[in-house]
């Protein structure tokens, strides 16, 4: 499942971690994807199911809750696929950010929910204020900052509030759980350097599952 030394020994798609709690969330998401056409209404309707996963203990294997010293995000950040739809329509993953470490500023390019399972994170959200006309350049402004602890979560509804970074402020690693309507770590998205005004293509990758050669 999340074995870093043998990531190719496990299925790359489907339930990489086959736990009833994860199946319950994916089943509910599939049901709501069929019955609610509005992304905003769908993520709202998903809140109770997502809260149940964050509140449950014992379903996240220890090896999906570890730092990853080969991380493409740097800082020992580990990203572990728990569920991946083969058609790229949905994924669930854990993100482990060691104490004091921060992600790059990045976007997600899909609707979803992100919540804290362990530890505490500071989140800084940006709004993009340029028109995107100049390749490689992006002008960002801080839109909001918030602190999140276990059980707290937020929704992603691009393009609103889709660009952010998170930093672990607890003494222990933070673990956040992500439910997103793409194959987040394998799609080409963006990382930003607000102080320099730059944006570059970014594919974070999973520690425990390969990405297709190019997507
Ligand atoms: Fe993120």
PDB file of C-alpha atoms and ligand atoms in Angstrom:
ATOM      1  CA  UNK A   1       0.000   0.000   0.000  1.00  0.00           C
ATOM      2  CA  UNK A   2       2.256   2.830   1.152  1.00  0.00           C
ATOM      3  CA  UNK A   3       5.545   0.904   1.124  1.00  0.00           C
ATOM      4  CA  UNK A   4       8.132   3.374  -0.166  1.00  0.00           C
ATOM      5  CA  UNK A   5      10.686   0.721  -1.088  1.00  0.00           C
ATOM      6  CA  UNK A   6       8.391  -1.315  -3.312  1.00  0.00           C
ATOM      7  CA  UNK A   7       5.803   1.050  -4.765  1.00  0.00           C
ATOM      8  CA  UNK A   8       5.446  -1.015  -7.935  1.00  0.00           C
ATOM      9  CA  UNK A   9       4.433  -4.177  -6.057  1.00  0.00           C
ATOM     10  CA  UNK A  10       0.960  -2.806  -5.412  1.00  0.00           C
ATOM     11  CA  UNK A  11      -1.944  -1.868  -7.671  1.00  0.00           C
ATOM     12  CA  UNK A  12      -1.566   1.692  -8.942  1.00  0.00           C
ATOM     13  CA  UNK A  13      -5.310   2.379  -9.075  1.00  0.00           C
ATOM     14  CA  UNK A  14      -8.422   1.605  -7.061  1.00  0.00           C
ATOM     15  CA  UNK A  15      -8.249   1.244  -3.282  1.00  0.00           C
ATOM     16  CA  UNK A  16      -4.543   1.262  -2.532  1.00  0.00           C
ATOM     17  CA  UNK A  17      -5.639   1.262   1.108  1.00  0.00           C
ATOM     18  CA  UNK A  18      -8.721  -0.907   1.352  1.00  0.00           C
ATOM     19  CA  UNK A  19     -10.419   0.337   4.508  1.00  0.00           C
ATOM     20  CA  UNK A  20     -14.216   0.513   5.026  1.00  0.00           C
ATOM     21  CA  UNK A  21     -13.898   4.156   6.107  1.00  0.00           C
ATOM     22  CA  UNK A  22     -12.273   5.131   2.779  1.00  0.00           C
ATOM     23  CA  UNK A  23     -14.761   3.050   0.776  1.00  0.00           C
ATOM     24  CA  UNK A  24     -17.645   4.797   2.569  1.00  0.00           C
ATOM     25  CA  UNK A  25     -16.359   8.230   1.554  1.00  0.00           C
ATOM     26  CA  UNK A  26     -15.690   7.206  -2.054  1.00  0.00           C
ATOM     27  CA  UNK A  27     -19.119   5.547  -2.322  1.00  0.00           C
ATOM     28  CA  UNK A  28     -20.840   8.666  -1.014  1.00  0.00           C
ATOM     29  CA  UNK A  29     -18.807  10.874  -3.373  1.00  0.00           C
ATOM     30  CA  UNK A  30     -19.777   8.706  -6.365  1.00  0.00           C
ATOM     31  CA  UNK A  31     -23.423   8.849  -5.337  1.00  0.00           C
ATOM     32  CA  UNK A  32     -23.350  12.637  -5.066  1.00  0.00           C
ATOM     33  CA  UNK A  33     -21.459  13.016  -8.358  1.00  0.00           C
ATOM     34  CA  UNK A  34     -24.421  11.313 -10.030  1.00  0.00           C
ATOM     35  CA  UNK A  35     -27.127  13.253  -8.212  1.00  0.00           C
ATOM     36  CA  UNK A  36     -25.739  16.804  -7.771  1.00  0.00           C
ATOM     37  CA  UNK A  37     -24.488  18.722 -10.800  1.00  0.00           C
ATOM     38  CA  UNK A  38     -23.285  21.842  -8.934  1.00  0.00           C
ATOM     39  CA  UNK A  39     -19.726  21.500  -7.577  1.00  0.00           C
ATOM     40  CA  UNK A  40     -20.486  23.897  -4.715  1.00  0.00           C
ATOM     41  CA  UNK A  41     -23.607  22.007  -3.661  1.00  0.00           C
ATOM     42  CA  UNK A  42     -21.822  18.655  -4.005  1.00  0.00           C
ATOM     43  CA  UNK A  43     -18.862  19.560  -1.763  1.00  0.00           C
ATOM     44  CA  UNK A  44     -21.332  20.940   0.764  1.00  0.00           C
ATOM     45  CA  UNK A  45     -23.300  17.694   0.715  1.00  0.00           C
ATOM     46  CA  UNK A  46     -20.043  15.766   1.207  1.00  0.00           C
ATOM     47  CA  UNK A  47     -19.166  17.504   4.464  1.00  0.00           C
ATOM     48  CA  UNK A  48     -20.763  14.941   6.833  1.00  0.00           C
ATOM     49  CA  UNK A  49     -19.068  11.964   5.120  1.00  0.00           C
ATOM     50  CA  UNK A  50     -15.720  13.747   5.083  1.00  0.00           C
ATOM     51  CA  UNK A  51     -16.073  14.693   8.770  1.00  0.00           C
ATOM     52  CA  UNK A  52     -16.743  11.026   9.609  1.00  0.00           C
ATOM     53  CA  UNK A  53     -13.487   9.937   7.951  1.00  0.00           C
ATOM     54  CA  UNK A  54     -11.482  12.578   9.839  1.00  0.00           C
ATOM     55  CA  UNK A  55     -13.111  11.575  13.126  1.00  0.00           C
ATOM     56  CA  UNK A  56     -12.456   7.838  12.698  1.00  0.00           C
ATOM     57  CA  UNK A  57      -9.318   6.186  14.093  1.00  0.00           C
ATOM     58  CA  UNK A  58      -7.286   3.264  12.897  1.00  0.00           C
ATOM     59  CA  UNK A  59      -7.878   3.311   9.127  1.00  0.00           C
ATOM     60  CA  UNK A  60      -4.690   5.105   7.997  1.00  0.00           C
ATOM     61  CA  UNK A  61      -1.741   2.667   7.867  1.00  0.00           C
ATOM     62  CA  UNK A  62       1.423   3.887   9.584  1.00  0.00           C
ATOM     63  CA  UNK A  63       3.374   3.692   6.363  1.00  0.00           C
ATOM     64  CA  UNK A  64       0.986   6.256   4.791  1.00  0.00           C
ATOM     65  CA  UNK A  65       1.693   8.599   7.696  1.00  0.00           C
ATOM     66  CA  UNK A  66       5.464   8.911   7.299  1.00  0.00           C
ATOM     67  CA  UNK A  67       7.782  11.620   6.005  1.00  0.00           C
ATOM     68  CA  UNK A  68       9.315  10.987   2.571  1.00  0.00           C
ATOM     69  CA  UNK A  69      12.916  12.090   2.133  1.00  0.00           C
ATOM     70  CA  UNK A  70      12.628  11.708  -1.660  1.00  0.00           C
ATOM     71  CA  UNK A  71       9.709  14.134  -1.839  1.00  0.00           C
ATOM     72  CA  UNK A  72       9.365  16.228  -4.994  1.00  0.00           C
ATOM     73  CA  UNK A  73       7.750  18.874  -2.808  1.00  0.00           C
ATOM     74  CA  UNK A  74      10.832  19.045  -0.567  1.00  0.00           C
ATOM     75  CA  UNK A  75      10.889  19.262   3.221  1.00  0.00           C
ATOM     76  CA  UNK A  76      10.356  15.508   3.629  1.00  0.00           C
ATOM     77  CA  UNK A  77       6.709  15.917   2.664  1.00  0.00           C
ATOM     78  CA  UNK A  78       5.006  12.594   1.945  1.00  0.00           C
ATOM     79  CA  UNK A  79       2.026  12.228  -0.406  1.00  0.00           C
ATOM     80  CA  UNK A  80       0.355   8.800  -0.387  1.00  0.00           C
ATOM     81  CA  UNK A  81      -2.446   7.648  -2.672  1.00  0.00           C
ATOM     82  CA  UNK A  82      -5.198   5.872  -0.728  1.00  0.00           C
ATOM     83  CA  UNK A  83      -7.699   5.684  -3.612  1.00  0.00           C
ATOM     84  CA  UNK A  84      -7.262   6.570  -7.298  1.00  0.00           C
ATOM     85  CA  UNK A  85      -9.872   6.271 -10.015  1.00  0.00           C
ATOM     86  CA  UNK A  86      -8.184   4.959 -13.141  1.00  0.00           C
ATOM     87  CA  UNK A  87     -10.011   7.543 -15.264  1.00  0.00           C
ATOM     88  CA  UNK A  88      -8.551  10.394 -13.190  1.00  0.00           C
ATOM     89  CA  UNK A  89     -11.956  11.536 -11.916  1.00  0.00           C
ATOM     90  CA  UNK A  90     -11.313  11.139  -8.176  1.00  0.00           C
ATOM     91  CA  UNK A  91      -8.590  10.483  -5.634  1.00  0.00           C
ATOM     92  CA  UNK A  92      -8.060  10.310  -1.888  1.00  0.00           C
ATOM     93  CA  UNK A  93      -4.566  10.849  -0.493  1.00  0.00           C
ATOM     94  CA  UNK A  94      -2.739  11.642   2.725  1.00  0.00           C
ATOM     95  CA  UNK A  95      -0.199  14.454   2.930  1.00  0.00           C
ATOM     96  CA  UNK A  96       2.398  14.270   5.694  1.00  0.00           C
ATOM     97  CA  UNK A  97       4.175  17.560   6.437  1.00  0.00           C
ATOM     98  CA  UNK A  98       6.951  17.271   9.059  1.00  0.00           C
ATOM     99  CA  UNK A  99       7.042  19.729  11.981  1.00  0.00           C
ATOM    100  CA  UNK A 100       8.163  23.151  10.764  1.00  0.00           C
ATOM    101  CA  UNK A 101       8.043  22.178   7.064  1.00  0.00           C
ATOM    102  CA  UNK A 102       5.901  23.947   4.470  1.00  0.00           C
ATOM    103  CA  UNK A 103       4.631  22.978   1.030  1.00  0.00           C
ATOM    104  CA  UNK A 104       5.429  25.105  -2.010  1.00  0.00           C
ATOM    105  CA  UNK A 105       2.676  27.523  -3.011  1.00  0.00           C
ATOM    106  CA  UNK A 106       0.569  25.413  -5.380  1.00  0.00           C
ATOM    107  CA  UNK A 107      -2.831  24.955  -6.985  1.00  0.00           C
ATOM    108  CA  UNK A 108      -5.068  21.847  -7.279  1.00  0.00           C
ATOM    109  CA  UNK A 109      -7.231  22.377 -10.394  1.00  0.00           C
ATOM    110  CA  UNK A 110     -10.198  20.356  -9.085  1.00  0.00           C
ATOM    111  CA  UNK A 111     -13.033  20.626  -6.583  1.00  0.00           C
ATOM    112  CA  UNK A 112     -12.676  18.744  -3.318  1.00  0.00           C
ATOM    113  CA  UNK A 113     -12.235  18.778   0.433  1.00  0.00           C
ATOM    114  CA  UNK A 114      -9.066  18.947   2.541  1.00  0.00           C
ATOM    115  CA  UNK A 115      -9.015  18.278   6.271  1.00  0.00           C
ATOM    116  CA  UNK A 116      -6.615  17.765   9.142  1.00  0.00           C
ATOM    117  CA  UNK A 117      -6.311  14.257  10.567  1.00  0.00           C
ATOM    118  CA  UNK A 118      -3.309  14.763  12.900  1.00  0.00           C
ATOM    119  CA  UNK A 119      -1.293  17.805  14.008  1.00  0.00           C
ATOM    120  CA  UNK A 120      -1.893  21.473  13.257  1.00  0.00           C
ATOM    121  CA  UNK A 121      -1.362  23.470  10.059  1.00  0.00           C
ATOM    122  CA  UNK A 122      -1.301  27.135   9.125  1.00  0.00           C
ATOM    123  CA  UNK A 123      -2.808  27.691   5.679  1.00  0.00           C
ATOM    124  CA  UNK A 124      -2.132  30.785   3.557  1.00  0.00           C
ATOM    125  CA  UNK A 125      -4.507  31.242   0.611  1.00  0.00           C
ATOM    126  CA  UNK A 126      -3.703  33.484  -2.360  1.00  0.00           C
ATOM    127  CA  UNK A 127      -5.708  35.144  -5.074  1.00  0.00           C
ATOM    128  CA  UNK A 128      -4.181  35.635  -8.500  1.00  0.00           C
ATOM    129  CA  UNK A 129      -4.501  39.234  -9.667  1.00  0.00           C
ATOM    130  CA  UNK A 130      -2.743  39.215 -13.057  1.00  0.00           C
ATOM    131  CA  UNK A 131      -4.459  38.078 -16.277  1.00  0.00           C
ATOM    132  CA  UNK A 132      -2.073  35.175 -16.981  1.00  0.00           C
ATOM    133  CA  UNK A 133      -1.009  36.738 -20.276  1.00  0.00           C
ATOM    134  CA  UNK A 134       2.739  36.573 -19.599  1.00  0.00           C
ATOM    135  CA  UNK A 135       4.097  32.962 -19.622  1.00  0.00           C
ATOM    136  CA  UNK A 136       5.892  31.997 -16.421  1.00  0.00           C
ATOM    137  CA  UNK A 137       4.662  35.043 -14.523  1.00  0.00           C
ATOM    138  CA  UNK A 138       1.928  35.264 -11.878  1.00  0.00           C
ATOM    139  CA  UNK A 139       1.063  37.984  -9.408  1.00  0.00           C
ATOM    140  CA  UNK A 140      -0.461  36.737  -6.167  1.00  0.00           C
ATOM    141  CA  UNK A 141      -1.942  38.483  -3.142  1.00  0.00           C
ATOM    142  CA  UNK A 142      -2.665  36.877   0.216  1.00  0.00           C
ATOM    143  CA  UNK A 143      -6.425  36.332   0.453  1.00  0.00           C
ATOM    144  CA  UNK A 144      -6.626  34.741   3.913  1.00  0.00           C
ATOM    145  CA  UNK A 145      -4.759  32.840   6.582  1.00  0.00           C
ATOM    146  CA  UNK A 146      -6.164  30.250   8.941  1.00  0.00           C
ATOM    147  CA  UNK A 147      -5.025  27.660  11.478  1.00  0.00           C
ATOM    148  CA  UNK A 148      -6.539  24.188  11.301  1.00  0.00           C
ATOM    149  CA  UNK A 149      -6.412  21.324  13.791  1.00  0.00           C
ATOM    150  CA  UNK A 150      -7.686  17.743  13.785  1.00  0.00           C
ATOM    151  CA  UNK A 151     -11.201  17.386  12.369  1.00  0.00           C
ATOM    152  CA  UNK A 152     -11.212  20.828  10.722  1.00  0.00           C
ATOM    153  CA  UNK A 153     -11.476  21.026   6.937  1.00  0.00           C
ATOM    154  CA  UNK A 154     -12.133  23.310   3.996  1.00  0.00           C
ATOM    155  CA  UNK A 155     -13.459  22.964   0.485  1.00  0.00           C
ATOM    156  CA  UNK A 156     -11.716  23.651  -2.827  1.00  0.00           C
ATOM    157  CA  UNK A 157     -13.768  25.180  -5.628  1.00  0.00           C
ATOM    158  CA  UNK A 158     -11.367  26.428  -8.326  1.00  0.00           C
ATOM    159  CA  UNK A 159     -10.640  29.074  -9.320  1.00  0.00           C
ATOM    160  CA  UNK A 160     -11.682  30.494  -5.922  1.00  0.00           C
ATOM    161  CA  UNK A 161      -9.169  29.841  -3.109  1.00  0.00           C
ATOM    162  CA  UNK A 162      -7.329  27.211  -5.189  1.00  0.00           C
ATOM    163  CA  UNK A 163      -3.801  28.564  -4.596  1.00  0.00           C
ATOM    164  CA  UNK A 164      -2.233  28.069  -1.177  1.00  0.00           C
ATOM    165  CA  UNK A 165       0.546  26.649   0.921  1.00  0.00           C
ATOM    166  CA  UNK A 166       0.388  24.928   4.286  1.00  0.00           C
ATOM    167  CA  UNK A 167       2.921  24.794   7.099  1.00  0.00           C
ATOM    168  CA  UNK A 168       2.958  22.436  10.062  1.00  0.00           C
ATOM    169  CA  UNK A 169       2.993  24.380  13.311  1.00  0.00           C
ATOM    170  CA  UNK A 170       2.580  21.420  15.684  1.00  0.00           C
ATOM    171  CA  UNK A 171       5.612  19.690  17.236  1.00  0.00           C
ATOM    172  CA  UNK A 172       4.614  16.535  15.404  1.00  0.00           C
ATOM    173  CA  UNK A 173       4.019  16.071  11.639  1.00  0.00           C
ATOM    174  CA  UNK A 174       0.648  17.182  10.336  1.00  0.00           C
ATOM    175  CA  UNK A 175      -1.356  14.703   8.302  1.00  0.00           C
ATOM    176  CA  UNK A 176      -4.069  16.075   6.050  1.00  0.00           C
ATOM    177  CA  UNK A 177      -6.553  14.022   4.054  1.00  0.00           C
ATOM    178  CA  UNK A 178      -7.536  15.136   0.559  1.00  0.00           C
ATOM    179  CA  UNK A 179     -10.535  14.159  -1.530  1.00  0.00           C
ATOM    180  CA  UNK A 180     -10.180  15.726  -4.970  1.00  0.00           C
ATOM    181  CA  UNK A 181     -11.861  15.305  -8.348  1.00  0.00           C
ATOM    182  CA  UNK A 182      -8.685  14.597 -10.310  1.00  0.00           C
ATOM    183  CA  UNK A 183      -5.550  12.470  -9.903  1.00  0.00           C
ATOM    184  CA  UNK A 184      -3.951  15.373  -8.059  1.00  0.00           C
ATOM    185  CA  UNK A 185      -0.342  14.223  -7.738  1.00  0.00           C
ATOM    186  CA  UNK A 186      -0.150  13.156 -11.396  1.00  0.00           C
ATOM    187  CA  UNK A 187      -1.801  16.078 -13.173  1.00  0.00           C
ATOM    188  CA  UNK A 188       0.385  18.934 -14.309  1.00  0.00           C
ATOM    189  CA  UNK A 189      -0.510  21.818 -12.051  1.00  0.00           C
ATOM    190  CA  UNK A 190       1.466  24.851 -10.887  1.00  0.00           C
ATOM    191  CA  UNK A 191       3.809  25.993  -8.210  1.00  0.00           C
ATOM    192  CA  UNK A 192       4.242  29.672  -7.517  1.00  0.00           C
ATOM    193  CA  UNK A 193       6.900  31.876  -5.988  1.00  0.00           C
ATOM    194  CA  UNK A 194       4.916  34.944  -4.923  1.00  0.00           C
ATOM    195  CA  UNK A 195       7.986  37.019  -3.998  1.00  0.00           C
ATOM    196  CA  UNK A 196       9.504  36.514  -7.466  1.00  0.00           C
ATOM    197  CA  UNK A 197       6.200  36.643  -9.335  1.00  0.00           C
ATOM    198  CA  UNK A 198       6.868  33.310 -11.077  1.00  0.00           C
ATOM    199  CA  UNK A 199       4.787  30.214 -11.882  1.00  0.00           C
ATOM    200  CA  UNK A 200       6.162  26.874 -13.119  1.00  0.00           C
ATOM    201  CA  UNK A 201       4.583  23.537 -14.142  1.00  0.00           C
ATOM    202  CA  UNK A 202       4.477  21.113 -11.220  1.00  0.00           C
ATOM    203  CA  UNK A 203       3.676  17.441 -10.799  1.00  0.00           C
ATOM    204  CA  UNK A 204       4.160  16.337  -7.195  1.00  0.00           C
ATOM    205  CA  UNK A 205       3.833  12.555  -7.647  1.00  0.00           C
ATOM    206  CA  UNK A 206       2.774   9.980  -5.052  1.00  0.00           C
ATOM    207  CA  UNK A 207       5.370   8.270  -2.877  1.00  0.00           C
ATOM    208  CA  UNK A 208       3.572   4.932  -3.218  1.00  0.00           C
ATOM    209  CA  UNK A 209       2.240   4.854  -6.786  1.00  0.00           C
ATOM    210  CA  UNK A 210       3.617   5.781 -10.207  1.00  0.00           C
ATOM    211  CA  UNK A 211       2.189   8.470 -12.448  1.00  0.00           C
ATOM    212  CA  UNK A 212       1.500   7.731 -16.111  1.00  0.00           C
ATOM    213  CA  UNK A 213       4.537   8.781 -18.236  1.00  0.00           C
ATOM    214  CA  UNK A 214       2.936  12.127 -19.108  1.00  0.00           C
ATOM    215  CA  UNK A 215      -0.515  13.517 -18.507  1.00  0.00           C
TER     216      UNK A 215
HETATM  217 FE1  LIG B   1      -2.833  21.927  -1.348  1.00  0.00          FE
END
